[in-house]
JSON list of C-alpha atoms in Angstrom, two decimals:
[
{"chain": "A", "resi": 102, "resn": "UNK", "atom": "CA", "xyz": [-2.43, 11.86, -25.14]},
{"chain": "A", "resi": 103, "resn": "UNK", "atom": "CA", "xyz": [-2.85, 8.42, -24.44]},
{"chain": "A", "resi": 104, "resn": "UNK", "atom": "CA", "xyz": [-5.52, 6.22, -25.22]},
{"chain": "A", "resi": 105, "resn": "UNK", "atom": "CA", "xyz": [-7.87, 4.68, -22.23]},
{"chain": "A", "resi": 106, "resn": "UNK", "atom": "CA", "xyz": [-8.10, 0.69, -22.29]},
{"chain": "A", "resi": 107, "resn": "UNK", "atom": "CA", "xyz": [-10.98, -0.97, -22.56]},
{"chain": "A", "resi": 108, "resn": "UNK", "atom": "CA", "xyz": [-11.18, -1.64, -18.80]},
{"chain": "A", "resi": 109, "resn": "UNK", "atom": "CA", "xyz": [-11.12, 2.18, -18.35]},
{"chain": "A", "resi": 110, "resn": "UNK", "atom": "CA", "xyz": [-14.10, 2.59, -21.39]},
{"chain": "A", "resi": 111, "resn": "UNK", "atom": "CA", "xyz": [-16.06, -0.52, -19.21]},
{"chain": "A", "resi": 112, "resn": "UNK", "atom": "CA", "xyz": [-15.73, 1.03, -16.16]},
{"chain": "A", "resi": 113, "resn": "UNK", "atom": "CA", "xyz": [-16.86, 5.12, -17.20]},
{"chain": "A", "resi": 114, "resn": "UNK", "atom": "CA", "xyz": [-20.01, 3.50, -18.93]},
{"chain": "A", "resi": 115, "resn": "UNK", "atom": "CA", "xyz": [-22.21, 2.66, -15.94]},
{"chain": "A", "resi": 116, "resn": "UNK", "atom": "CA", "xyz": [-22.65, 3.26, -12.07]},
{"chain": "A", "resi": 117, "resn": "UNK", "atom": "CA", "xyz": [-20.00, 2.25, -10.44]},
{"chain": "A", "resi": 118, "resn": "UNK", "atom": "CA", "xyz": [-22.24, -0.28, -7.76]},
{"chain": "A", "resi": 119, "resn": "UNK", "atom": "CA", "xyz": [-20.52, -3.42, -5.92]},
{"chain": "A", "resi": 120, "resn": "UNK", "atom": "CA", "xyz": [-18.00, -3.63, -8.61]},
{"chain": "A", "resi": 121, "resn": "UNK", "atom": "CA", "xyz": [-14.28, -4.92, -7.29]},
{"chain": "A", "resi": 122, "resn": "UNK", "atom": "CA", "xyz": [-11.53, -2.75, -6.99]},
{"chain": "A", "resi": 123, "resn": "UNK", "atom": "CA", "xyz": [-9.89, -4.26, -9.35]},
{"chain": "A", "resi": 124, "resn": "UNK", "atom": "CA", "xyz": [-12.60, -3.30, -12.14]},
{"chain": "A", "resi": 125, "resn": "UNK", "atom": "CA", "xyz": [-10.85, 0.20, -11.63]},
{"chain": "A", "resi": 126, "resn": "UNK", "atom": "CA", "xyz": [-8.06, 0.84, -14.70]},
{"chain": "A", "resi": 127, "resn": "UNK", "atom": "CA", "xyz": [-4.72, 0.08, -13.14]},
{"chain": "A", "resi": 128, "resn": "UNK", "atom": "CA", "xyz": [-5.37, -2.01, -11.08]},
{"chain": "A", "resi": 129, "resn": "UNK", "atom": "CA", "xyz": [-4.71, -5.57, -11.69]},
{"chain": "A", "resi": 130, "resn": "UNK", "atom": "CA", "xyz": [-4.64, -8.37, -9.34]},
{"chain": "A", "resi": 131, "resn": "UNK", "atom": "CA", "xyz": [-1.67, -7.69, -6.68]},
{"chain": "A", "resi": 132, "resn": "UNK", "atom": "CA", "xyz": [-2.63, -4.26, -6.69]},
{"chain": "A", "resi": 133, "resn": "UNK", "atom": "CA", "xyz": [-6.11, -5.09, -5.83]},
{"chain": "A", "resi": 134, "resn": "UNK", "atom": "CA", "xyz": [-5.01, -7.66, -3.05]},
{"chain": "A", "resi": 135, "resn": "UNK", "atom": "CA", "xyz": [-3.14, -5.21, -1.64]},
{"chain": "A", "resi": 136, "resn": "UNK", "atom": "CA", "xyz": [-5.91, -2.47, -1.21]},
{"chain": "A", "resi": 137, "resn": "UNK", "atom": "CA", "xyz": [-8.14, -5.61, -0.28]},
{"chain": "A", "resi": 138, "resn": "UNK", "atom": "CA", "xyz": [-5.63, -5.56, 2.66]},
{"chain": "A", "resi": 139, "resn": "UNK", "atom": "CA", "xyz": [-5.92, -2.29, 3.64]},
{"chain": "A", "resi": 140, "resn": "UNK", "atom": "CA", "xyz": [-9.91, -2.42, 3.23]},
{"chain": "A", "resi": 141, "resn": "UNK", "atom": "CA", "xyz": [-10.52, -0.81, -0.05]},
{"chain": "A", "resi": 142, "resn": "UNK", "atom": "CA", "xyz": [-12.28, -4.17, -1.45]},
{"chain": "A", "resi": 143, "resn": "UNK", "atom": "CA", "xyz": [-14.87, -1.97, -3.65]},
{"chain": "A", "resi": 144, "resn": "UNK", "atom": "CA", "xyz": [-14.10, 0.34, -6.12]},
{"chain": "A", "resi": 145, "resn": "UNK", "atom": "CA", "xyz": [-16.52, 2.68, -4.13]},
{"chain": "A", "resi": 146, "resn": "UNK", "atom": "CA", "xyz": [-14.32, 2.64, -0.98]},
{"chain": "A", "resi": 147, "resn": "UNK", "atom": "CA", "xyz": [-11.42, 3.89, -3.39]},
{"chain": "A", "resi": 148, "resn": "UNK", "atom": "CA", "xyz": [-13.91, 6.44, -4.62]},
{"chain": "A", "resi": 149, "resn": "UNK", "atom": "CA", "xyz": [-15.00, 7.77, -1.13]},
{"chain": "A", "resi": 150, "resn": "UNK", "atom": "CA", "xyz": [-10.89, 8.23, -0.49]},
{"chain": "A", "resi": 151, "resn": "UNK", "atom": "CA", "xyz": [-10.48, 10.07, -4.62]},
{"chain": "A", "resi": 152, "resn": "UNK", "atom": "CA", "xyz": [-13.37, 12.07, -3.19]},
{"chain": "A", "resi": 153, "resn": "UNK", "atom": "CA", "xyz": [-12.16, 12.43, 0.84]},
{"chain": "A", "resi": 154, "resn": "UNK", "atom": "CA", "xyz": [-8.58, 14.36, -1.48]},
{"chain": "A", "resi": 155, "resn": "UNK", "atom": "CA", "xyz": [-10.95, 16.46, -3.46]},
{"chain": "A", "resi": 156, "resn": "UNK", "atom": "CA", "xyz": [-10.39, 14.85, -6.59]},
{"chain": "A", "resi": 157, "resn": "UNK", "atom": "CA", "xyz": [-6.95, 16.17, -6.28]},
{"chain": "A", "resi": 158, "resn": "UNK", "atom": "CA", "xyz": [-4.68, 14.23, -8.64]},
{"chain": "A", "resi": 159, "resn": "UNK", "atom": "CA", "xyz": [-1.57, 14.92, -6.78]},
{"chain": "A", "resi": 160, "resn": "UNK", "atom": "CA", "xyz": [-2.91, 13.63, -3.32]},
{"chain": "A", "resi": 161, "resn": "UNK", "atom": "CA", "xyz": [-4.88, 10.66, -4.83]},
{"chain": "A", "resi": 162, "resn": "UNK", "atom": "CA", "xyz": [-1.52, 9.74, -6.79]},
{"chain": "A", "resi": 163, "resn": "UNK", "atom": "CA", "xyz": [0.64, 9.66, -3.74]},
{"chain": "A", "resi": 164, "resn": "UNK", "atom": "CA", "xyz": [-2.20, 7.73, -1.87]},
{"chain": "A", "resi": 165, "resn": "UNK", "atom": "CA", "xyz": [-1.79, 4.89, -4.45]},
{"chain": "A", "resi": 166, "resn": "UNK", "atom": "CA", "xyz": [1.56, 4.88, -4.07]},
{"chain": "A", "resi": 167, "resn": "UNK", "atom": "CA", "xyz": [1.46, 4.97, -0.03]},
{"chain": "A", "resi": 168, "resn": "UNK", "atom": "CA", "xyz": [-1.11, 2.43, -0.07]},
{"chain": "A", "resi": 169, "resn": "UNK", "atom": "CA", "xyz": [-0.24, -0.06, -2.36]},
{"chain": "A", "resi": 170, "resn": "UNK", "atom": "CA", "xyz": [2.76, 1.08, -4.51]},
{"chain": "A", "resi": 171, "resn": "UNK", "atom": "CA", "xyz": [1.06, 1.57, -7.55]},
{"chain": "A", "resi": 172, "resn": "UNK", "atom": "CA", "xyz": [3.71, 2.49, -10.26]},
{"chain": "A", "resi": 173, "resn": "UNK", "atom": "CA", "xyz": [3.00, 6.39, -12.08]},
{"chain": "A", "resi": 174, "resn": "UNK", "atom": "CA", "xyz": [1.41, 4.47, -15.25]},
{"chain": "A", "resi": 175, "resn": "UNK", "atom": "CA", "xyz": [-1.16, 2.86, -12.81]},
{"chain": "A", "resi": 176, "resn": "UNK", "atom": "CA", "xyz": [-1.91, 5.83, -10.41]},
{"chain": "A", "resi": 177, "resn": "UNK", "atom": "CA", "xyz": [-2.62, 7.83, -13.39]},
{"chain": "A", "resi": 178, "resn": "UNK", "atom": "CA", "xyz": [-4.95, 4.59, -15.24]},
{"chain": "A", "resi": 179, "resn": "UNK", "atom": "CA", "xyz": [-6.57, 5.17, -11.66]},
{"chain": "A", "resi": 180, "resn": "UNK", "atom": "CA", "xyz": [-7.44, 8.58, -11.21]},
{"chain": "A", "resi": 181, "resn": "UNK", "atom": "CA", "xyz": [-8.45, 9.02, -15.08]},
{"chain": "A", "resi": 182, "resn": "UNK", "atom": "CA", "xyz": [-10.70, 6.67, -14.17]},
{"chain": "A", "resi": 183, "resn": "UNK", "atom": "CA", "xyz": [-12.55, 7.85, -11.55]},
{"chain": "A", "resi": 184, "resn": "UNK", "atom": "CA", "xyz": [-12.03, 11.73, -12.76]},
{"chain": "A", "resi": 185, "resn": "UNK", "atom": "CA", "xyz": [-13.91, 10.80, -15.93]},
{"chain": "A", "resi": 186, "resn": "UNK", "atom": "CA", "xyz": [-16.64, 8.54, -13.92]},
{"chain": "A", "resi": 187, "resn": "UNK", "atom": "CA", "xyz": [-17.21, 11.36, -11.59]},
{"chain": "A", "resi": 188, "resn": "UNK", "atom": "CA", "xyz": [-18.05, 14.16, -14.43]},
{"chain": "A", "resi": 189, "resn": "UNK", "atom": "CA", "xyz": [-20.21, 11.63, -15.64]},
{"chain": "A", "resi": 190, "resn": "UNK", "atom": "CA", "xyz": [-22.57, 10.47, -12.69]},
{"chain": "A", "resi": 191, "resn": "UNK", "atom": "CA", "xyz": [-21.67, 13.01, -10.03]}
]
């Protein structure tokens, strides 16, 4: 099991508001210019799609990687992310 980074532990611990996508584990700076792009600018608008896919790990990973070609480490950062942010305010 691996251990969540401290952007991961910062990002579970309170509601989720006008943060930036890149606040979201895994996703650093060209990732987050690319869903910028693509108009997932908020971390919310990447929750509404992890939510749109049912929380479904599969389909959210291979949205990452459609959308901005997040790398398996990062897709995975990502959806433990929101997955343990949802159980905790939704």
């Amino acid at each position: 099991m691996s251990s969540t980074s401290q952007k991961h532990k910062d990002f579970v611990a309170e509601p989720m508001g006008e943060k930036k996508v890149t606040a979201l584990a895994g996703i650093g700076d060209a990732l987050g210019k690319r869903l910028e792009d693509k108009g997932f600018d908020k971390a919310y608008v990447v929750l509404g799609q992890f939510l749109v896919l049912k929380k479904d790990e599969e389909l959210f990973r291979d949205w990452l990687k459609d959308t901005c070609s997040a790398n398996s480490k990062q897709q995975g950062d990502c959806y433990g992310c929101l997955r343990e942010w949802c159980d905790s305010f939704l």
